[in-house]
PDB file of C-alpha atoms in Angstrom:
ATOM      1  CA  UNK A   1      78.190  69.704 133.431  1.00 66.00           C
ATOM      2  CA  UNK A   2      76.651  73.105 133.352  1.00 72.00           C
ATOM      3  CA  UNK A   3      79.644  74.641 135.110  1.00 75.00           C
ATOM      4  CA  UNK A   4      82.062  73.019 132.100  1.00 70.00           C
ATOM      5  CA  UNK A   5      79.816  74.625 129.798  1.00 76.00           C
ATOM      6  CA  UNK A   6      79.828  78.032 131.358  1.00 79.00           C
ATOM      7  CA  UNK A   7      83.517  77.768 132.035  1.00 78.00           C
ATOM      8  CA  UNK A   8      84.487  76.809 128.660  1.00 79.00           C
ATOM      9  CA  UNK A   9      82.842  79.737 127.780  1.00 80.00           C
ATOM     10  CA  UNK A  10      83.864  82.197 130.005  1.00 82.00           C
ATOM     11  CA  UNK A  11      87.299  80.948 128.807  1.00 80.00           C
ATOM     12  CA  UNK A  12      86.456  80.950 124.593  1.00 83.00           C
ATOM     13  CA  UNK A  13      85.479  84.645 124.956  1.00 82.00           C
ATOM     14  CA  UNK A  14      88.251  85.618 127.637  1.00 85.00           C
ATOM     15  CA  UNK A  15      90.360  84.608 124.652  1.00 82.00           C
ATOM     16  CA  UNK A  16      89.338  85.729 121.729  1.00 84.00           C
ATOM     17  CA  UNK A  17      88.962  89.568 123.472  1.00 83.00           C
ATOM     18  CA  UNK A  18      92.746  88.660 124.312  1.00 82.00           C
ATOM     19  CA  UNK A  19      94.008  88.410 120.382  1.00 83.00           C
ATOM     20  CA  UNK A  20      91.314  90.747 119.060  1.00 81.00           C
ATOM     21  CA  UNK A  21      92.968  93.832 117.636  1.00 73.00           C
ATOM     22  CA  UNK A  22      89.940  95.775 117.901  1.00 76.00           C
ATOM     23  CA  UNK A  23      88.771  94.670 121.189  1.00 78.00           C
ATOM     24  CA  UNK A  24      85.422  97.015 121.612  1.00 78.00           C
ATOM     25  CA  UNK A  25      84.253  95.866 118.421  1.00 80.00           C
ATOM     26  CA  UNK A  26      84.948  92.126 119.899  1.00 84.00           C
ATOM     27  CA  UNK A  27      83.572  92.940 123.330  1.00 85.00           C
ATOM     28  CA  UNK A  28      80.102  94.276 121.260  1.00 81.00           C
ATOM     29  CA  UNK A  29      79.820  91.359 118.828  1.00 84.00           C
ATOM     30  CA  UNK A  30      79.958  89.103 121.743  1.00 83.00           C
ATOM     31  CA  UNK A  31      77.422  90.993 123.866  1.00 85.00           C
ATOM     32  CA  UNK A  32      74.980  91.026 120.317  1.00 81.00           C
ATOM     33  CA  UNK A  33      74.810  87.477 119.610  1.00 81.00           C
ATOM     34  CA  UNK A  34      74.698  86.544 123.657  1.00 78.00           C
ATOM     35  CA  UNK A  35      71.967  88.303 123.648  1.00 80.00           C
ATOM     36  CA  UNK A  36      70.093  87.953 120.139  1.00 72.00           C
ATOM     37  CA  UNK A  37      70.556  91.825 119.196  1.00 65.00           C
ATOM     38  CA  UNK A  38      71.187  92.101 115.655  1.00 60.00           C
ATOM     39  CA  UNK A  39      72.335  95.354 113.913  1.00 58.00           C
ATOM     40  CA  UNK A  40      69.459  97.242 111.774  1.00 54.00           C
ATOM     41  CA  UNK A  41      70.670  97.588 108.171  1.00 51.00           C
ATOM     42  CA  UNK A  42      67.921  99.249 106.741  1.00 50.00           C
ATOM     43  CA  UNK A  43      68.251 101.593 103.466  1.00 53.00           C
ATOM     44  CA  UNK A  44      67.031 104.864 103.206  1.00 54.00           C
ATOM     45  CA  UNK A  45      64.127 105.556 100.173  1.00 51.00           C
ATOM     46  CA  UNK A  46      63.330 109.034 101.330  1.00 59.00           C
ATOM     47  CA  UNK A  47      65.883 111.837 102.924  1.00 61.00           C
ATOM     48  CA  UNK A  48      64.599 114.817 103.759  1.00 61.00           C
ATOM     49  CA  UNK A  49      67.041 117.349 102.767  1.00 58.00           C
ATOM     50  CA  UNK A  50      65.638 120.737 103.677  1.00 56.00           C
ATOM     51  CA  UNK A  51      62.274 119.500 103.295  1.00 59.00           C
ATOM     52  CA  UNK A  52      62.619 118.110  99.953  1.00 60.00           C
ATOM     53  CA  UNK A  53      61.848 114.435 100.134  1.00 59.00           C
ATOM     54  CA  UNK A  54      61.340 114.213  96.386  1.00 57.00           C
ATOM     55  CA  UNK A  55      64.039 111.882  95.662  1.00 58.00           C
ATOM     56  CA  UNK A  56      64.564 108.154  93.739  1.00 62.00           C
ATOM     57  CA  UNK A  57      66.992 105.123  94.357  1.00 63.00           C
ATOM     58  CA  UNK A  58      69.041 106.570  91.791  1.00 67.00           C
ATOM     59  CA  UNK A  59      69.268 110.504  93.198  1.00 72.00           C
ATOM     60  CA  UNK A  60      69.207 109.111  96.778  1.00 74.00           C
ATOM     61  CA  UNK A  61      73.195 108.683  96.767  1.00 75.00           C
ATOM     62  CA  UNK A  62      73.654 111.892  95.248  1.00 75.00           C
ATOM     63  CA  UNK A  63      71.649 113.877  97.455  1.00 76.00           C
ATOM     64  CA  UNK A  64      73.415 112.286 100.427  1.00 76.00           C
ATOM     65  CA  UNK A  65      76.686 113.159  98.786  1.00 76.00           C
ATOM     66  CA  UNK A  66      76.085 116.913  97.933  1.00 77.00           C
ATOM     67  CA  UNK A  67      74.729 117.412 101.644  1.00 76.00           C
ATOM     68  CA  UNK A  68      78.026 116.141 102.825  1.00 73.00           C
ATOM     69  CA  UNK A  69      79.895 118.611 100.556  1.00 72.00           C
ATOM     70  CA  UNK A  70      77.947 121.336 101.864  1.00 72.00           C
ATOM     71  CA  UNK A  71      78.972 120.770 105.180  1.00 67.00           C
ATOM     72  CA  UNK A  72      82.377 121.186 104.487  1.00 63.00           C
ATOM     73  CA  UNK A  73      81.699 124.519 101.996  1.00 57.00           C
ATOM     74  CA  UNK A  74      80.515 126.037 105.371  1.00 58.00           C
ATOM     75  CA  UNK A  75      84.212 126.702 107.061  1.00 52.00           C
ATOM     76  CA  UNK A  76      85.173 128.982 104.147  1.00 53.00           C
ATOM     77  CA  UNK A  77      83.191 132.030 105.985  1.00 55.00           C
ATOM     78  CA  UNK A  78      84.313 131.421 109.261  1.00 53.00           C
ATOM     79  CA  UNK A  79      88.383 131.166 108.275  1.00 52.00           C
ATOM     80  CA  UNK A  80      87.521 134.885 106.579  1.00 53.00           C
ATOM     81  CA  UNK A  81      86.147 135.725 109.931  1.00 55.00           C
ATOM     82  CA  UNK A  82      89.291 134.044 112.265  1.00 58.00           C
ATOM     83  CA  UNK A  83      92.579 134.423 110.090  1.00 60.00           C
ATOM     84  CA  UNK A  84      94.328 135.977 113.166  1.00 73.00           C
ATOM     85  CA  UNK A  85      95.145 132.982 114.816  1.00 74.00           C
ATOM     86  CA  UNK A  86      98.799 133.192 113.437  1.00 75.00           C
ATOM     87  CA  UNK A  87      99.628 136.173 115.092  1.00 76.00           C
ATOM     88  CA  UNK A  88      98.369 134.220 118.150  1.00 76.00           C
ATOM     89  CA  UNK A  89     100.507 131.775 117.774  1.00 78.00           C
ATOM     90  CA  UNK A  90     103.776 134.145 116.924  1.00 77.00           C
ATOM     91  CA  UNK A  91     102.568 135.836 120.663  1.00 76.00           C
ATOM     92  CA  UNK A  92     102.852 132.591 122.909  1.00 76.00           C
ATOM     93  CA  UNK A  93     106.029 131.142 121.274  1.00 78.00           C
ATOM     94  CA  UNK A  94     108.893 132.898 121.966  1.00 70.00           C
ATOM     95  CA  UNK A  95     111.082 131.303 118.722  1.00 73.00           C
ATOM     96  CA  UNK A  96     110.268 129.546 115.179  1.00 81.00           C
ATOM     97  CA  UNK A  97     109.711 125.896 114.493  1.00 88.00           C
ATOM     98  CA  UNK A  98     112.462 124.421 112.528  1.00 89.00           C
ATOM     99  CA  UNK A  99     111.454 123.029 109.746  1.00 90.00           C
ATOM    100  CA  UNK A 100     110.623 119.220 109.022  1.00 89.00           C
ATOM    101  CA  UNK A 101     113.417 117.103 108.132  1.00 85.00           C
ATOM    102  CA  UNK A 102     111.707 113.972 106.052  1.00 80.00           C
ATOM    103  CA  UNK A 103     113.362 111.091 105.283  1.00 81.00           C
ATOM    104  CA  UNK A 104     113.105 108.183 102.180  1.00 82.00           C
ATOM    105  CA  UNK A 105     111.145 105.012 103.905  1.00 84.00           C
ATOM    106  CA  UNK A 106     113.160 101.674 103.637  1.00 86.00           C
ATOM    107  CA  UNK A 107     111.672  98.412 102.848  1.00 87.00           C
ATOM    108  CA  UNK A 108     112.013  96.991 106.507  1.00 89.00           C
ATOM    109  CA  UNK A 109     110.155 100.861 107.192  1.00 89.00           C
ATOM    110  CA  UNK A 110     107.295  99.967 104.830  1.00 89.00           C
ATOM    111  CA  UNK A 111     107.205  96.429 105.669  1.00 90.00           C
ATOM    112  CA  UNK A 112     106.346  97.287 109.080  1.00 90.00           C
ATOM    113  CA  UNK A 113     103.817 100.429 108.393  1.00 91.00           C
ATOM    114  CA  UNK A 114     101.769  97.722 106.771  1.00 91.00           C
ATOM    115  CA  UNK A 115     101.557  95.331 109.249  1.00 90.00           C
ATOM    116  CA  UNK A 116     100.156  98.334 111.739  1.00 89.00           C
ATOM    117  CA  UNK A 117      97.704  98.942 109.677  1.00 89.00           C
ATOM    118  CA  UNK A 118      94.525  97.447 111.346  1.00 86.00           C
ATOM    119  CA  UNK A 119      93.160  94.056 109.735  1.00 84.00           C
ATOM    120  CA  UNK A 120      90.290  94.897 107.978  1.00 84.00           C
ATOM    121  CA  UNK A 121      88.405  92.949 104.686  1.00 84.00           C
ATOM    122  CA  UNK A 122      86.862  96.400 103.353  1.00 84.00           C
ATOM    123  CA  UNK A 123      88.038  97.667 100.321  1.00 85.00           C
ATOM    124  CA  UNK A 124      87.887 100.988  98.725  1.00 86.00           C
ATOM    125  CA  UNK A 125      87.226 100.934  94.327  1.00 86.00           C
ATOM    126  CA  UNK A 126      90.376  98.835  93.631  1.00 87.00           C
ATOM    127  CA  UNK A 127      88.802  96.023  95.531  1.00 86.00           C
ATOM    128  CA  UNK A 128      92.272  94.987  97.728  1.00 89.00           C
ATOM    129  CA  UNK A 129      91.703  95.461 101.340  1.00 89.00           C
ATOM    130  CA  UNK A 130      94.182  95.547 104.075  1.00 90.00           C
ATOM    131  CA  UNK A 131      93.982  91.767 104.555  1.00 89.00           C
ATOM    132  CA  UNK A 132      95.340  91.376 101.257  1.00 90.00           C
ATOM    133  CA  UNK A 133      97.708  93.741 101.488  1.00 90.00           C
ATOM    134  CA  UNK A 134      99.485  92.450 104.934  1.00 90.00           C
ATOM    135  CA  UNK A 135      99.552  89.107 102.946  1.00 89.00           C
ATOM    136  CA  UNK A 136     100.796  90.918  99.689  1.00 89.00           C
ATOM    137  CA  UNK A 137     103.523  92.561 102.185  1.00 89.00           C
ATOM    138  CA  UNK A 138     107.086  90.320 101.653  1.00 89.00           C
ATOM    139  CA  UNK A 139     106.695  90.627  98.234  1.00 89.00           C
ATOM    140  CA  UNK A 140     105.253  94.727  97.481  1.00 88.00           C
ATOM    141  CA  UNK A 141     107.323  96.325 100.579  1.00 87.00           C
ATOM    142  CA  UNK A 142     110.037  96.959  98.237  1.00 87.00           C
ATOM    143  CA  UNK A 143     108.519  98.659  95.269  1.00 86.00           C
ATOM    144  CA  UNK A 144     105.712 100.737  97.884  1.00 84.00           C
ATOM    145  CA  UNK A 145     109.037 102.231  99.377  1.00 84.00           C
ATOM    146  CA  UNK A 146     109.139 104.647  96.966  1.00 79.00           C
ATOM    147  CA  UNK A 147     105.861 105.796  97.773  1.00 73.00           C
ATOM    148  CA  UNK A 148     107.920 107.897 100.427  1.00 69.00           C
ATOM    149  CA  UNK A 149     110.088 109.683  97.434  1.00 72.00           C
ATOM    150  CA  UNK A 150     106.638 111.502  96.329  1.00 74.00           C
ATOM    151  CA  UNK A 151     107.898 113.712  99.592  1.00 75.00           C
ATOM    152  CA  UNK A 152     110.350 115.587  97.358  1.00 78.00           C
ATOM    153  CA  UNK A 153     107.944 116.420  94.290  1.00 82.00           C
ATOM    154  CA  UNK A 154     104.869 117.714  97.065  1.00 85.00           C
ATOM    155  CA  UNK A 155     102.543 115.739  94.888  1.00 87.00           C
ATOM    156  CA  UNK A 156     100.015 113.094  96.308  1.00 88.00           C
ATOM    157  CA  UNK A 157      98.812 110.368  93.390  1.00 87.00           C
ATOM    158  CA  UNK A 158      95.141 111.430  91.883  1.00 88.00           C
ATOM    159  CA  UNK A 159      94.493 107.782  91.361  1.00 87.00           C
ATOM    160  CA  UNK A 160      94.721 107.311  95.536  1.00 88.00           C
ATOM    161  CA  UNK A 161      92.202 110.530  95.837  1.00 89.00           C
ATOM    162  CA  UNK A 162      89.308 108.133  95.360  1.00 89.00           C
ATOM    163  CA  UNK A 163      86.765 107.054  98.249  1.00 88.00           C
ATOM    164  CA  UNK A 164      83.812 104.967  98.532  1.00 87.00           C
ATOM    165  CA  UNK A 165      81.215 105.916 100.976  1.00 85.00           C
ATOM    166  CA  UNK A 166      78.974 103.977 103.010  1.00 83.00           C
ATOM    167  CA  UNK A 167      76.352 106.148 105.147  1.00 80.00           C
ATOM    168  CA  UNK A 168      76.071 104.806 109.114  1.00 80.00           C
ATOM    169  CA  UNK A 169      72.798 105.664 110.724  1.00 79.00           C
ATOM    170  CA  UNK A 170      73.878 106.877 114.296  1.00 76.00           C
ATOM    171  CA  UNK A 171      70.295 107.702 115.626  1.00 74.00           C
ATOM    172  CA  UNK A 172      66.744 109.455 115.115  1.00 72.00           C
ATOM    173  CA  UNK A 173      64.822 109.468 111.652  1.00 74.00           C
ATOM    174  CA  UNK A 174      66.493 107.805 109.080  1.00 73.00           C
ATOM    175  CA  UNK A 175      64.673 110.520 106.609  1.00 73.00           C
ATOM    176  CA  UNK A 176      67.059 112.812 108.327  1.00 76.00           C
ATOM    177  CA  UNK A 177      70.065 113.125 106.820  1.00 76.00           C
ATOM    178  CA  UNK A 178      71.847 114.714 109.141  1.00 74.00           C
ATOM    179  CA  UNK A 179      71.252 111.704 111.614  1.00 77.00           C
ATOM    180  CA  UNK A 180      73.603 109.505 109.159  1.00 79.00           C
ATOM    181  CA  UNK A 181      77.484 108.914 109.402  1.00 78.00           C
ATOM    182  CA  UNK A 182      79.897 108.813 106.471  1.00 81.00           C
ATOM    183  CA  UNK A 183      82.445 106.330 106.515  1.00 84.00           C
ATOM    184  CA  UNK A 184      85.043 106.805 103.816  1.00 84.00           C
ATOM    185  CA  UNK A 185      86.863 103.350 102.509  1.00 88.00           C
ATOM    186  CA  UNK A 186      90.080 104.142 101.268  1.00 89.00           C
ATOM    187  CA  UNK A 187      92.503 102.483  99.165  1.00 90.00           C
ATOM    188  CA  UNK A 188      94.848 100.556 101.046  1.00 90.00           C
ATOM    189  CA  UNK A 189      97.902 101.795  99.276  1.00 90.00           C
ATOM    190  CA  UNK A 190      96.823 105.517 100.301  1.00 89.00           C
ATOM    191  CA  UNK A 191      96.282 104.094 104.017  1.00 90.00           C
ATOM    192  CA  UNK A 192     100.353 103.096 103.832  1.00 90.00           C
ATOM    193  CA  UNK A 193     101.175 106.488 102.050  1.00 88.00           C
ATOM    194  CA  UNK A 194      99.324 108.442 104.665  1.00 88.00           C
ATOM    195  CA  UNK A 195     100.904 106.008 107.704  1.00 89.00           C
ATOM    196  CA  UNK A 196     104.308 107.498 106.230  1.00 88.00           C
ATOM    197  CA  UNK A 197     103.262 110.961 105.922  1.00 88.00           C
ATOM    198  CA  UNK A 198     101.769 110.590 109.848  1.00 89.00           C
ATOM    199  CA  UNK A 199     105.205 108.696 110.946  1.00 89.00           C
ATOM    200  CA  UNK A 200     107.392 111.500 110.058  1.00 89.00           C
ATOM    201  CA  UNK A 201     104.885 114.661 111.075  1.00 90.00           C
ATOM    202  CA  UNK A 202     104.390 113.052 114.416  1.00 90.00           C
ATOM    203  CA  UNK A 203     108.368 113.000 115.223  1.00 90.00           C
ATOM    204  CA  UNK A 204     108.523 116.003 114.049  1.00 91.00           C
ATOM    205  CA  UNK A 205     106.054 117.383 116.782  1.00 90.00           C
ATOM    206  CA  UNK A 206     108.034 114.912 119.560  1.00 90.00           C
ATOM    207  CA  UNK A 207     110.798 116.259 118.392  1.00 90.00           C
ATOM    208  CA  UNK A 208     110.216 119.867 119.215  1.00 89.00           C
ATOM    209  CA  UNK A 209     107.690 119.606 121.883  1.00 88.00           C
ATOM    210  CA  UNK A 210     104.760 121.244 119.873  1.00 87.00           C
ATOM    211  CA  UNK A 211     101.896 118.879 121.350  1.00 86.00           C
ATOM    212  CA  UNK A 212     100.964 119.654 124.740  1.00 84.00           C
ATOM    213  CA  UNK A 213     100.461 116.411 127.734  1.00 83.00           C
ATOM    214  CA  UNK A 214      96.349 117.597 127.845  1.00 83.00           C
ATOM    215  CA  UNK A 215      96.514 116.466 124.043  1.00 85.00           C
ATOM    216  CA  UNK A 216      94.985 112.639 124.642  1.00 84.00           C
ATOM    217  CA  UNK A 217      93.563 112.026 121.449  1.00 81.00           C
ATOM    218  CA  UNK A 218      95.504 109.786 118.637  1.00 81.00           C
ATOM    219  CA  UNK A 219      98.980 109.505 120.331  1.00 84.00           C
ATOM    220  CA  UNK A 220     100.204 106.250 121.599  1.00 81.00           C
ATOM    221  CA  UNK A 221      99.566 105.034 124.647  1.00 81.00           C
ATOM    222  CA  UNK A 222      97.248 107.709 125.493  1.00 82.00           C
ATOM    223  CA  UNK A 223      93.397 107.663 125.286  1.00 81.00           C
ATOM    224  CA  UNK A 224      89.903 108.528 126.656  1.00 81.00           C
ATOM    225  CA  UNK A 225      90.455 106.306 130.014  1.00 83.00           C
ATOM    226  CA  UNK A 226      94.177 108.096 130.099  1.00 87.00           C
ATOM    227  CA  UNK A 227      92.561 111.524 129.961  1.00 87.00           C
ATOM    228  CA  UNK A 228      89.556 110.269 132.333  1.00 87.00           C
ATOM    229  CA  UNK A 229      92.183 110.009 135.113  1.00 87.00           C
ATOM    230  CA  UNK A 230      93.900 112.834 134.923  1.00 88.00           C
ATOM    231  CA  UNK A 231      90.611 114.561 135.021  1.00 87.00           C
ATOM    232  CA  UNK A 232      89.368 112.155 138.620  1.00 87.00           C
ATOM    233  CA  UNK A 233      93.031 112.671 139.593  1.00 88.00           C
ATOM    234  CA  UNK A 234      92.511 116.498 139.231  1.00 86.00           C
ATOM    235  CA  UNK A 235      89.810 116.547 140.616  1.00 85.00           C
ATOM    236  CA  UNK A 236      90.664 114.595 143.824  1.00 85.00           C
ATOM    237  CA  UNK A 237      93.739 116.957 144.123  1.00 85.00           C
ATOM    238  CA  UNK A 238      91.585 119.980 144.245  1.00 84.00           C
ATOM    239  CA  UNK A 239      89.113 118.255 146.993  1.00 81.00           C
ATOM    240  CA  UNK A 240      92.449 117.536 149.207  1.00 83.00           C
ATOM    241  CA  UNK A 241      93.400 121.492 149.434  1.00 80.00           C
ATOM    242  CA  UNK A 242      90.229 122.490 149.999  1.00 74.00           C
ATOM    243  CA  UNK A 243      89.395 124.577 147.358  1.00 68.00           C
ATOM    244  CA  UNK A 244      85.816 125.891 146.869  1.00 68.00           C
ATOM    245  CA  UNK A 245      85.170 125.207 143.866  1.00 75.00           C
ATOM    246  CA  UNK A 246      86.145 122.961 141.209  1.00 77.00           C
ATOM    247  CA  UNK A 247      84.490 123.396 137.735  1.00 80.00           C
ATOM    248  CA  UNK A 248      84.835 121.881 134.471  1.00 80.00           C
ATOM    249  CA  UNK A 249      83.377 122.728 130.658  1.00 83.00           C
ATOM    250  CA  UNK A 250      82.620 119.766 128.610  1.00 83.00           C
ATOM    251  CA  UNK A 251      82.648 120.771 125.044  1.00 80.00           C
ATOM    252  CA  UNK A 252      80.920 118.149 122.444  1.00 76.00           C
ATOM    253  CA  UNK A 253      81.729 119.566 118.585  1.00 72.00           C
ATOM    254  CA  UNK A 254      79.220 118.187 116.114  1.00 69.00           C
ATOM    255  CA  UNK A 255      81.065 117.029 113.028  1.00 69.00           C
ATOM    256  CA  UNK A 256      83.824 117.856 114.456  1.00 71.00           C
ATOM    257  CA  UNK A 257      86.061 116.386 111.773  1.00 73.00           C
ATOM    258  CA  UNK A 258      83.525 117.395 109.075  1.00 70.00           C
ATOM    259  CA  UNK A 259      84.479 121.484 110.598  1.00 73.00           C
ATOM    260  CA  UNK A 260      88.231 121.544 109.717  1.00 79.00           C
ATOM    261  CA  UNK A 261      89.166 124.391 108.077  1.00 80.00           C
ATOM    262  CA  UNK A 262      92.022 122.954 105.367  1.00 84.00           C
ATOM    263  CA  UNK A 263      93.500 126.704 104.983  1.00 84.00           C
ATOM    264  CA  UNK A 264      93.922 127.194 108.899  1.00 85.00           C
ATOM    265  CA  UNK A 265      95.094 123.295 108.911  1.00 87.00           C
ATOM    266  CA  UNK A 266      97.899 123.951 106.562  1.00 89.00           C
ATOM    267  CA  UNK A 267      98.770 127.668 108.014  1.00 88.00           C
ATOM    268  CA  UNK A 268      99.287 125.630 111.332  1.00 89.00           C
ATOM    269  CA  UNK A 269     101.384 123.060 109.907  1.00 90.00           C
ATOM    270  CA  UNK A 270     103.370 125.591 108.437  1.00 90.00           C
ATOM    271  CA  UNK A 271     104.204 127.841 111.754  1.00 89.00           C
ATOM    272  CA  UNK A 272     105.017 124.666 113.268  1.00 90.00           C
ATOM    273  CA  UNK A 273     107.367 123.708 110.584  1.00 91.00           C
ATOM    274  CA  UNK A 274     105.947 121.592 108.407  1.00 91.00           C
ATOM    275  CA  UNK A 275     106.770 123.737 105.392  1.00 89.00           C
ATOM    276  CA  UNK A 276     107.936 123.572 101.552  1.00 89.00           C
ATOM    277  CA  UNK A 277     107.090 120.054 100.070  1.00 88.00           C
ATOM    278  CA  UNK A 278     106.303 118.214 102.591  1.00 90.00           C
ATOM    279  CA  UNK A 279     102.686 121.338 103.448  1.00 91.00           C
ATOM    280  CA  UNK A 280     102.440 120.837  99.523  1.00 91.00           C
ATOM    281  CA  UNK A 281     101.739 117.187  99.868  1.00 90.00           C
ATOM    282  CA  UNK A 282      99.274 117.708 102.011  1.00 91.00           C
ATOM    283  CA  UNK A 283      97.429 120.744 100.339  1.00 91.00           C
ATOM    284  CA  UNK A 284      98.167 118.065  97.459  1.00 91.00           C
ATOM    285  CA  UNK A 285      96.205 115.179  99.681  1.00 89.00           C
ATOM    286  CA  UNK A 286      93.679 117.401 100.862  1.00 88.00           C
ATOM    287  CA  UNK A 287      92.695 118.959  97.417  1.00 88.00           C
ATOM    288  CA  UNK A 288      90.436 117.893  94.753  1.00 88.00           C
ATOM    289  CA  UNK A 289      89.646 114.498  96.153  1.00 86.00           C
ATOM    290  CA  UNK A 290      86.702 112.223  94.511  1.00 85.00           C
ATOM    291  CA  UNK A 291      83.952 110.055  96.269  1.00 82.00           C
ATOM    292  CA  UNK A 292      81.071 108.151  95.565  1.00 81.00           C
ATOM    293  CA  UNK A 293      77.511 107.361  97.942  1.00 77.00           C
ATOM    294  CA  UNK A 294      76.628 103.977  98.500  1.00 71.00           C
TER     295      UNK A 294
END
């Protein structure tokens, strides 16, 4: 009878890794209630933000907010410091990018951009998560399909500028923080404005060759176990000819996100095409955005 037991379980969790869209997250909630690990979910009553701990519950979310703008107020000074990186660029490519050719989103288009979105029950301030939007999505396709025809005005909706923020303790002090993680929720109609604007940019880099085979990150079918064999099969290459030596740098950024630069972002997209309207949008999406610390 045991064996049953253990079978039928091997088999129940074989399973539901197998239709989990987010099958990490599956493989770790599995491994935490096998093995009676719960998840701390502590709140924080007194950050220490440059040694200041004099704080309430109803400053606490503000003081975690303004440390996360000042993060980002930090890359002004260094993009005064490194503006030649166009004239880089202009060095190593011989000719200029075309520019980006978008196109008006059907309904089938939309339709199908929502049901890639990943299922999720979070919401941001409007309260209608993804869940409810993939349900929503025979009857809404239509009317969000116009949500592409913002490309020709190179203005992105104030009312989708709004996030909610929920801080994630990664490690050390929870005083500290630094140590914490924000996780923006967005609105789920800016996730399925965003998965057009991303649709259309991303051709336009296939299109023209601008991303280079070492780039691993966020393309399809590529990832960190894609990129950790091309580095083993590298390295076994160089080992076969009999090279001395074979060295590699390992770079971790801190924040690295949080460190964009949103001029040199856009003066990128720009040299590589991604001009007129469609870099307005952006600057559009990128600029005076709103959020709120929970």
């Amino acid at each position: 009878m045991s064996n049953v037991i253990r079978e039928a379980k091997k088999y129940y969790f074989s399973k539901r890794i197998e239709i989990s869209k987010n099958k990490m997250k599956t493989i770790w909630d599995i491994t935490r209630s096998l093995t009676g690990v719960k998840t701390k979910n502590e709140d924080v009553h007194q950050p220490n933000i440059s040694g200041n701990t004099n704080y309430n519950l109803q400053t606490i979310p503000d003081s975690f907010n303004n440390y996360f703008l000042s993060m980002m107020g930090k890359n002004h000074s260094a993009f005064k410091k490194n503006n030649n990186f166009v004239d880089y660029l202009c060095l190593i490519c011989n000719e200029p990018f075309p520019n980006i050719k978008y196109q008006y989103t059907s309904t089938k288009e939309t339709e199908k951009i929502i049901s890639s979105l990943k299922s999720k029950n979070s919401h941001g301030y409007d309260e209608i998560s993804v869940n409810i939007l993939k349900f929503s999505s025979p009857y809404i396709s239509s009317p969000l399909s116009h949500f592409s025809k913002m490309l020709s005005s190179g203005i992105f909706p104030e009312r989708l500028k709004y996030a909610v923020v929920k801080l994630i303790l990664k490690n050390g002090d929870r005083s500290d923080v630094s140590n914490y993680r924000p996780i923006s929720l967005l609105l789920a109609f800016s996730k399925v404005f965003e998965k057009v604007l991303y649709v259309q940019k991303y051709q336009h880099l296939i299109n023209n060759n601008i991303l280079v085979d070492e780039q691993f990150g966020f393309r399809p079918k590529s990832s960190i176990m894609t990129a950790t064999f091309s580095l083993i099969n590298e390295m076994i290459d160089a080992f076969n000819l009999k090279k001395k030596t074979v060295g590699y740098i390992f770079c971790d950024l801190r924040k690295a996100f949080d460190s964009v630069a949103h001029e040199i972002l856009l003066l990128k997209l720009e040299f590589y095409g991604i001009r007129g309207k469609f870099n307005a949008l952006i600057k559009s999406c990128l600029n005076n955005r709103y959020q709120r610390c929970q």
